[in-house]
PDB file of C-alpha atoms in Angstrom:
ATOM      1  CA  MET M   1      24.679 -66.281 -32.574  1.00 51.00           C
ATOM      2  CA  SER M   2      26.432 -63.875 -34.862  1.00 53.00           C
ATOM      3  CA  ARG M   3      25.893 -60.283 -35.473  1.00 54.00           C
ATOM      4  CA  GLU M   4      26.545 -58.432 -38.530  1.00 58.00           C
ATOM      5  CA  PRO M   5      29.199 -55.751 -37.899  1.00 57.00           C
ATOM      6  CA  GLY M   6      28.022 -52.411 -37.069  1.00 55.00           C
ATOM      7  CA  SER M   7      24.752 -53.518 -35.553  1.00 58.00           C
ATOM      8  CA  ARG M   8      25.915 -52.811 -32.105  1.00 61.00           C
ATOM      9  CA  GLY M   9      26.353 -49.122 -32.851  1.00 61.00           C
ATOM     10  CA  SER M  10      22.855 -48.821 -34.505  1.00 71.00           C
ATOM     11  CA  ASP M  11      21.367 -50.304 -31.563  1.00 78.00           C
ATOM     12  CA  ARG M  12      22.670 -47.677 -29.507  1.00 77.00           C
ATOM     13  CA  GLY M  13      21.843 -44.966 -32.024  1.00 76.00           C
ATOM     14  CA  GLN M  14      18.433 -46.087 -31.811  1.00 80.00           C
ATOM     15  CA  THR M  15      18.312 -46.092 -28.016  1.00 84.00           C
ATOM     16  CA  VAL M  16      19.494 -42.548 -28.053  1.00 77.00           C
ATOM     17  CA  LEU M  17      17.149 -41.466 -30.552  1.00 79.00           C
ATOM     18  CA  VAL M  18      14.092 -43.074 -28.660  1.00 80.00           C
ATOM     19  CA  ALA M  19      15.522 -41.275 -25.415  1.00 78.00           C
ATOM     20  CA  ALA M  20      15.899 -37.847 -27.333  1.00 76.00           C
ATOM     21  CA  ALA M  21      12.224 -38.129 -28.383  1.00 77.00           C
ATOM     22  CA  MET M  22      10.941 -39.176 -24.863  1.00 80.00           C
ATOM     23  CA  LEU M  23      12.862 -36.072 -23.573  1.00 77.00           C
ATOM     24  CA  ALA M  24      11.306 -33.712 -26.081  1.00 74.00           C
ATOM     25  CA  LEU M  25       7.868 -35.029 -25.402  1.00 77.00           C
ATOM     26  CA  ALA M  26       8.456 -34.300 -21.580  1.00 76.00           C
ATOM     27  CA  LEU M  27       9.685 -30.826 -22.265  1.00 73.00           C
ATOM     28  CA  ILE M  28       6.539 -29.859 -24.262  1.00 76.00           C
ATOM     29  CA  PRO M  29       4.449 -29.261 -20.840  1.00 73.00           C
ATOM     30  CA  LEU M  30       7.278 -27.159 -19.459  1.00 68.00           C
ATOM     31  CA  GLY M  31       7.380 -25.137 -22.601  1.00 65.00           C
ATOM     32  CA  PHE M  32       3.688 -24.435 -22.072  1.00 62.00           C
ATOM     33  CA  ALA M  33       4.320 -23.744 -18.322  1.00 65.00           C
ATOM     34  CA  TYR M  34       7.382 -21.107 -19.360  1.00 62.00           C
ATOM     35  CA  LEU M  35       5.026 -19.384 -22.037  1.00 62.00           C
ATOM     36  CA  GLN M  36       2.285 -18.919 -19.170  1.00 61.00           C
ATOM     37  CA  LEU M  37       4.699 -17.469 -16.576  1.00 64.00           C
ATOM     38  CA  GLY M  38       3.624 -14.327 -15.172  1.00 57.00           C
ATOM     39  CA  TYR M  39      -0.137 -14.825 -16.620  1.00 54.00           C
ATOM     40  CA  HIS M  40      -2.953 -14.499 -14.024  1.00 54.00           C
ATOM     41  CA  GLU M  41      -6.744 -13.816 -14.929  1.00 56.00           C
ATOM     42  CA  ASP M  42      -6.875 -11.541 -11.822  1.00 53.00           C
ATOM     43  CA  VAL M  43      -4.210  -9.337 -12.891  1.00 53.00           C
ATOM     44  CA  ALA M  44      -5.612  -6.893 -15.341  1.00 54.00           C
ATOM     45  CA  ALA M  45      -3.149  -5.440 -17.778  1.00 54.00           C
ATOM     46  CA  SER M  46      -4.398  -1.835 -17.881  1.00 55.00           C
ATOM     47  CA  THR M  47      -2.982   1.350 -19.271  1.00 52.00           C
ATOM     48  CA  GLU M  48      -5.581   3.558 -17.196  1.00 58.00           C
ATOM     49  CA  PRO M  49      -3.621   6.289 -15.181  1.00 60.00           C
ATOM     50  CA  GLU M  50      -4.033   6.453 -11.625  1.00 72.00           C
ATOM     51  CA  SER M  51      -6.654   8.696 -10.160  1.00 80.00           C
ATOM     52  CA  PRO M  52      -5.210  12.080  -9.398  1.00 77.00           C
ATOM     53  CA  GLY M  53      -4.147  12.138  -5.728  1.00 86.00           C
ATOM     54  CA  SER M  54      -4.010   8.134  -5.299  1.00 88.00           C
ATOM     55  CA  GLU M  55      -0.208   8.361  -4.989  1.00 88.00           C
ATOM     56  CA  THR M  56      -0.136  11.074  -2.599  1.00 91.00           C
ATOM     57  CA  ILE M  57      -3.005   9.261  -0.346  1.00 92.00           C
ATOM     58  CA  ARG M  58      -0.806   6.341  -0.167  1.00 92.00           C
ATOM     59  CA  LEU M  59       2.086   8.264   0.993  1.00 92.00           C
ATOM     60  CA  LEU M  60       0.183   9.937   3.553  1.00 94.00           C
ATOM     61  CA  GLU M  61      -1.294   6.665   4.795  1.00 94.00           C
ATOM     62  CA  ARG M  62       2.373   5.532   5.546  1.00 93.00           C
ATOM     63  CA  ALA M  63       3.437   8.843   7.110  1.00 93.00           C
ATOM     64  CA  VAL M  64       0.151   8.821   9.312  1.00 94.00           C
ATOM     65  CA  TYR M  65       0.665   5.208  10.422  1.00 92.00           C
ATOM     66  CA  ASP M  66       4.214   5.948  11.380  1.00 91.00           C
ATOM     67  CA  ALA M  67       3.389   9.130  13.228  1.00 90.00           C
ATOM     68  CA  GLY M  68       0.831   7.530  15.106  1.00 87.00           C
ATOM     69  CA  GLY M  69       3.356   5.858  17.380  1.00 84.00           C
ATOM     70  CA  GLU M  70       4.378   9.242  18.592  1.00 81.00           C
ATOM     71  CA  ALA M  71       1.278   9.490  20.572  1.00 79.00           C
ATOM     72  CA  VAL M  72       1.543   6.211  22.295  1.00 80.00           C
ATOM     73  CA  GLY M  73       2.539   6.579  26.020  1.00 83.00           C
ATOM     74  CA  HIS M  74       1.112  10.112  26.494  1.00 88.00           C
ATOM     75  CA  PRO M  75      -1.571  10.427  29.166  1.00 92.00           C
ATOM     76  CA  TRP M  76      -4.936  11.381  28.014  1.00 91.00           C
ATOM     77  CA  GLN M  77      -4.722  14.289  30.159  1.00 94.00           C
ATOM     78  CA  GLY M  78      -1.580  15.407  28.232  1.00 91.00           C
ATOM     79  CA  ARG M  79      -3.177  14.655  24.758  1.00 91.00           C
ATOM     80  CA  ALA M  80      -2.341  18.359  23.625  1.00 92.00           C
ATOM     81  CA  GLY M  81       1.375  17.447  23.901  1.00 92.00           C
ATOM     82  CA  ALA M  82       0.859  14.129  22.270  1.00 92.00           C
ATOM     83  CA  VAL M  83      -0.716  16.000  19.179  1.00 94.00           C
ATOM     84  CA  ALA M  84       2.245  18.302  19.176  1.00 93.00           C
ATOM     85  CA  GLN M  85       4.584  15.553  19.277  1.00 93.00           C
ATOM     86  CA  VAL M  86       2.852  13.785  16.412  1.00 93.00           C
ATOM     87  CA  ASN M  87       2.579  16.954  14.359  1.00 94.00           C
ATOM     88  CA  ALA M  88       6.437  17.465  14.754  1.00 93.00           C
ATOM     89  CA  SER M  89       6.844  13.915  13.190  1.00 93.00           C
ATOM     90  CA  LEU M  90       4.223  14.328  10.574  1.00 94.00           C
ATOM     91  CA  ALA M  91       4.643  17.849   9.360  1.00 95.00           C
ATOM     92  CA  PRO M  92       7.874  17.251   7.679  1.00 95.00           C
ATOM     93  CA  ARG M  93       6.644  14.177   5.998  1.00 94.00           C
ATOM     94  CA  GLU M  94       3.939  16.029   4.538  1.00 94.00           C
ATOM     95  CA  ARG M  95       6.494  18.550   3.031  1.00 94.00           C
ATOM     96  CA  ASP M  96       8.530  15.582   1.822  1.00 93.00           C
ATOM     97  CA  ILE M  97       5.489  14.147  -0.075  1.00 91.00           C
ATOM     98  CA  GLU M  98       4.711  17.500  -1.553  1.00 91.00           C
ATOM     99  CA  ALA M  99       8.336  17.846  -2.853  1.00 91.00           C
ATOM    100  CA  ALA M 100       8.518  14.083  -4.139  1.00 88.00           C
ATOM    101  CA  GLN M 101       5.333  14.635  -6.313  1.00 83.00           C
ATOM    102  CA  VAL M 102       6.718  17.717  -7.779  1.00 84.00           C
ATOM    103  CA  LYS M 103       9.658  15.544  -9.002  1.00 81.00           C
ATOM    104  CA  ARG M 104       6.969  13.439 -10.993  1.00 81.00           C
ATOM    105  CA  GLY M 105       5.545  16.514 -12.481  1.00 85.00           C
ATOM    106  CA  VAL M 106       2.470  16.654 -10.146  1.00 88.00           C
ATOM    107  CA  ALA M 107       2.048  19.653  -7.834  1.00 92.00           C
ATOM    108  CA  VAL M 108       0.264  18.812  -4.459  1.00 93.00           C
ATOM    109  CA  ARG M 109      -0.782  20.950  -1.735  1.00 95.00           C
ATOM    110  CA  ILE M 110      -1.509  19.271   1.755  1.00 95.00           C
ATOM    111  CA  GLU M 111      -3.483  20.903   4.458  1.00 96.00           C
ATOM    112  CA  ARG M 112      -5.027  19.515   7.507  1.00 96.00           C
ATOM    113  CA  ASN M 113      -8.758  19.843   7.718  1.00 96.00           C
ATOM    114  CA  GLY M 114     -10.147  20.493  11.037  1.00 96.00           C
ATOM    115  CA  SER M 115     -13.960  20.375  10.201  1.00 96.00           C
ATOM    116  CA  ALA M 116     -13.643  16.977   8.338  1.00 96.00           C
ATOM    117  CA  ALA M 117     -11.602  15.769  11.388  1.00 96.00           C
ATOM    118  CA  ASN M 118     -14.538  16.810  13.821  1.00 95.00           C
ATOM    119  CA  ALA M 119     -17.178  15.251  11.427  1.00 95.00           C
ATOM    120  CA  TRP M 120     -15.021  12.056  11.323  1.00 95.00           C
ATOM    121  CA  ALA M 121     -14.713  11.983  14.977  1.00 93.00           C
ATOM    122  CA  ALA M 122     -18.637  12.438  15.507  1.00 91.00           C
ATOM    123  CA  ALA M 123     -19.344   9.702  12.857  1.00 91.00           C
ATOM    124  CA  ASN M 124     -16.925   7.065  13.815  1.00 90.00           C
ATOM    125  CA  CYS M 125     -16.213   7.556  17.540  1.00 86.00           C
ATOM    126  CA  PRO M 126     -19.007   5.690  19.534  1.00 78.00           C
ATOM    127  CA  SER M 127     -20.418   7.601  22.749  1.00 73.00           C
ATOM    128  CA  GLY M 128     -22.446   6.650  25.592  1.00 67.00           C
ATOM    129  CA  ALA M 129     -22.347   3.747  28.241  1.00 70.00           C
ATOM    130  CA  GLY M 130     -20.897   0.639  27.196  1.00 69.00           C
ATOM    131  CA  ARG M 131     -18.289   1.627  24.771  1.00 72.00           C
ATOM    132  CA  LEU M 132     -14.988  -0.055  24.812  1.00 78.00           C
ATOM    133  CA  PHE M 133     -12.776   3.172  24.528  1.00 85.00           C
ATOM    134  CA  GLY M 134     -12.997   6.708  25.930  1.00 85.00           C
ATOM    135  CA  ASP M 135     -13.763  10.134  24.364  1.00 85.00           C
ATOM    136  CA  CYS M 136     -12.385  11.231  21.043  1.00 90.00           C
ATOM    137  CA  GLU M 137     -11.207  14.452  20.212  1.00 93.00           C
ATOM    138  CA  ALA M 138     -10.263  16.297  16.887  1.00 95.00           C
ATOM    139  CA  ILE M 139      -7.506  18.564  17.468  1.00 95.00           C
ATOM    140  CA  GLY M 140      -5.642  20.369  14.655  1.00 94.00           C
ATOM    141  CA  GLY M 141      -7.142  17.959  12.027  1.00 96.00           C
ATOM    142  CA  MET M 142      -6.076  15.012  14.075  1.00 96.00           C
ATOM    143  CA  VAL M 143      -8.404  12.669  15.865  1.00 95.00           C
ATOM    144  CA  VAL M 144      -7.311  11.147  19.177  1.00 94.00           C
ATOM    145  CA  GLN M 145      -9.018   8.872  21.524  1.00 91.00           C
ATOM    146  CA  GLU M 146      -8.379   7.825  25.205  1.00 90.00           C
ATOM    147  CA  ARG M 147      -7.596   4.065  25.318  1.00 88.00           C
ATOM    148  CA  ALA M 148      -6.670   2.867  28.697  1.00 88.00           C
ATOM    149  CA  GLY M 149      -5.744   6.285  29.981  1.00 89.00           C
ATOM    150  CA  GLU M 150      -3.530   6.980  27.102  1.00 91.00           C
ATOM    151  CA  THR M 151      -3.691   9.035  24.101  1.00 92.00           C
ATOM    152  CA  HIS M 152      -3.936   7.175  20.450  1.00 92.00           C
ATOM    153  CA  LEU M 153      -3.918   8.684  17.059  1.00 93.00           C
ATOM    154  CA  LEU M 154      -6.958   7.447  15.329  1.00 93.00           C
ATOM    155  CA  ALA M 155      -7.061   9.531  11.900  1.00 95.00           C
ATOM    156  CA  VAL M 156      -5.899  12.875  10.261  1.00 96.00           C
ATOM    157  CA  ALA M 157      -8.072  14.803   7.882  1.00 97.00           C
ATOM    158  CA  TYR M 158      -6.634  16.500   4.915  1.00 97.00           C
ATOM    159  CA  ASP M 159      -7.541  18.665   2.031  1.00 96.00           C
ATOM    160  CA  LEU M 160      -5.642  18.017  -1.007  1.00 95.00           C
ATOM    161  CA  SER M 161      -5.026  19.929  -4.229  1.00 94.00           C
ATOM    162  CA  VAL M 162      -3.489  17.986  -7.023  1.00 92.00           C
ATOM    163  CA  VAL M 163      -2.327  19.672 -10.318  1.00 92.00           C
ATOM    164  CA  ASP M 164      -1.346  17.369 -12.977  1.00 87.00           C
ATOM    165  CA  ASP M 165      -1.363  17.237 -16.776  1.00 85.00           C
ATOM    166  CA  ARG M 166      -5.026  16.280 -16.470  1.00 84.00           C
ATOM    167  CA  GLY M 167      -5.878  19.401 -14.549  1.00 89.00           C
ATOM    168  CA  GLU M 168      -6.465  20.386 -11.017  1.00 92.00           C
ATOM    169  CA  THR M 169      -8.190  18.125  -8.493  1.00 90.00           C
ATOM    170  CA  ALA M 170      -9.488  19.050  -5.045  1.00 94.00           C
ATOM    171  CA  LEU M 171      -9.956  16.284  -2.495  1.00 93.00           C
ATOM    172  CA  THR M 172     -10.940  15.775   1.127  1.00 95.00           C
ATOM    173  CA  VAL M 173      -9.914  12.662   2.756  1.00 95.00           C
ATOM    174  CA  VAL M 174      -9.507  11.107   6.110  1.00 96.00           C
ATOM    175  CA  VAL M 175      -6.302   8.994   6.694  1.00 95.00           C
ATOM    176  CA  ARG M 176      -6.592   6.242   9.400  1.00 94.00           C
ATOM    177  CA  ALA M 177      -3.747   5.585  11.661  1.00 91.00           C
ATOM    178  CA  ASP M 178      -4.314   1.829  11.737  1.00 83.00           C
ATOM    179  CA  GLY M 179      -3.578   1.457   8.097  1.00 61.00           C
TER     180      GLY M 179
END
């Protein structure tokens, strides 16, 4: 059997051409997958601004959660000391949050709200026989509870005043220490 000169090269060329075509077909689904990266129907592309105070509330949630550990280990009889220690940890964080917001062009005033803390404790702390934990008490805008003879921080009530380019907003929020 004899081959014509140059036919061996054309066989290789056809093989390479077929392999390239198969590779191109295999890359088409990868191209579609690449174009869809980052897309998810649950993620809404929104240009709506956050509600006034939402960033401040998020920062306060973190600060209260972190400061809540200061009360752990204090006996319930020494709850005033536990609250003072939590306050010593929390007050500078509150001032830092106010200062950080100014850098973003938002003026924020954070104040504790004792009456909101009392109302929250009355609504959220069970009373009577058969409850799992002990008494609750609102002290200086903070709600603490007796658990196994120790003081635990449950929540801190705040009045927030937020001034931004949209105007002034006044909020009363209760931030739970358990996140």
